[in-house]
Amino acid sequence: SEPYTDWETIAAKHPGKILLGDGDSRILSDGDRAAIEAMVRRMAEFGRRYPGYFMCCGNHLPWNLPPAAIGMYFELSERYGGY
């Protein structure tokens, strides 16, 4: 998915479907923990409302992301991603 995808509209239009996306690898590239946490919390909340949702970064994880940012993304996903 692209970072500008309107997931709320898509989820409402296609209930019960599997969706994945909403993460933005550009946020990870900055390595700002507060921004990464806000993104992950938003994604986790969306997943609680739409159980067929999987957290995923749009444009995937490019080779040049800071390893610490990827670690934060996975750590925060584990913390906030549960039901």
Tab-separated table of C-alpha atoms in Angstrom:
chain	number	residue	atom	x	y	z
A	1	SER	CA	0.000	0.000	0.000
A	2	GLU	CA	0.991	3.591	-0.404
A	3	PRO	CA	1.300	5.806	2.677
A	4	TYR	CA	-1.573	8.031	1.508
A	5	THR	CA	-4.101	5.202	1.230
A	6	ASP	CA	-7.399	5.940	2.985
A	7	TRP	CA	-7.684	2.741	5.007
A	8	GLU	CA	-10.825	3.807	6.891
A	9	THR	CA	-12.785	4.150	3.643
A	10	ILE	CA	-11.447	0.903	2.211
A	11	ALA	CA	-12.177	-1.063	5.413
A	12	ALA	CA	-15.714	0.356	5.625
A	13	LYS	CA	-16.383	-0.449	1.974
A	14	HIS	CA	-15.002	-4.009	2.208
A	15	PRO	CA	-15.858	-5.425	5.643
A	16	GLY	CA	-14.450	-8.825	6.479
A	17	LYS	CA	-11.616	-8.568	3.973
A	18	ILE	CA	-7.929	-8.978	4.750
A	19	LEU	CA	-6.081	-5.659	4.614
A	20	LEU	CA	-2.428	-4.866	5.149
A	21	GLY	CA	-0.611	-1.579	5.186
A	22	ASP	CA	-0.845	1.897	6.711
A	23	GLY	CA	2.766	2.062	7.870
A	24	ASP	CA	5.092	4.629	6.346
A	25	SER	CA	8.740	3.699	5.854
A	26	ARG	CA	9.573	7.418	5.636
A	27	ILE	CA	8.679	7.742	9.322
A	28	LEU	CA	11.065	4.903	10.077
A	29	SER	CA	13.826	6.549	8.055
A	30	ASP	CA	13.869	9.528	10.440
A	31	GLY	CA	14.318	7.271	13.476
A	32	ASP	CA	12.119	9.513	15.654
A	33	ARG	CA	10.795	7.214	18.403
A	34	ALA	CA	7.747	9.390	19.150
A	35	ALA	CA	6.726	9.427	15.485
A	36	ILE	CA	7.281	5.677	15.122
A	37	GLU	CA	5.258	5.035	18.276
A	38	ALA	CA	2.389	7.236	17.047
A	39	MET	CA	2.335	5.380	13.729
A	40	VAL	CA	2.354	1.948	15.382
A	41	ARG	CA	-0.348	2.923	17.880
A	42	ARG	CA	-2.545	4.214	15.032
A	43	MET	CA	-2.011	0.975	13.105
A	44	ALA	CA	-2.740	-1.178	16.169
A	45	GLU	CA	-5.963	0.710	16.898
A	46	PHE	CA	-7.064	0.246	13.309
A	47	GLY	CA	-6.358	-3.481	13.638
A	48	ARG	CA	-8.530	-3.737	16.722
A	49	ARG	CA	-11.444	-2.200	14.787
A	50	TYR	CA	-10.839	-4.344	11.671
A	51	PRO	CA	-9.673	-7.848	12.689
A	52	GLY	CA	-8.617	-8.791	9.135
A	53	TYR	CA	-5.909	-6.111	9.204
A	54	PHE	CA	-2.180	-6.833	9.239
A	55	MET	CA	0.351	-4.145	10.102
A	56	CYS	CA	2.669	-3.484	7.176
A	57	CYS	CA	4.771	-0.574	5.946
A	58	GLY	CA	3.926	0.891	2.571
A	59	ASN	CA	6.897	0.653	0.215
A	60	HIS	CA	8.102	-2.097	2.566
A	61	LEU	CA	11.370	-1.729	4.481
A	62	PRO	CA	14.085	-0.388	2.177
A	63	TRP	CA	17.710	-1.393	2.654
A	64	ASN	CA	18.806	1.990	4.004
A	65	LEU	CA	16.564	2.238	7.082
A	66	PRO	CA	18.411	2.695	10.370
A	67	PRO	CA	18.508	-0.691	12.143
A	68	ALA	CA	17.508	1.014	15.409
A	69	ALA	CA	14.327	2.340	13.764
A	70	ILE	CA	13.391	-1.131	12.520
A	71	GLY	CA	13.992	-2.452	16.020
A	72	MET	CA	11.708	0.228	17.462
A	73	TYR	CA	9.012	-0.616	14.903
A	74	PHE	CA	9.076	-4.318	15.851
A	75	GLU	CA	9.309	-3.614	19.589
A	76	LEU	CA	6.374	-1.209	19.501
A	77	SER	CA	4.384	-3.503	17.213
A	78	GLU	CA	4.742	-6.277	19.758
A	79	ARG	CA	3.765	-3.935	22.598
A	80	TYR	CA	0.689	-2.372	20.980
A	81	GLY	CA	-0.306	-4.932	18.363
A	82	GLY	CA	-2.154	-7.409	20.581
A	83	TYR	CA	-5.897	-7.677	20.899
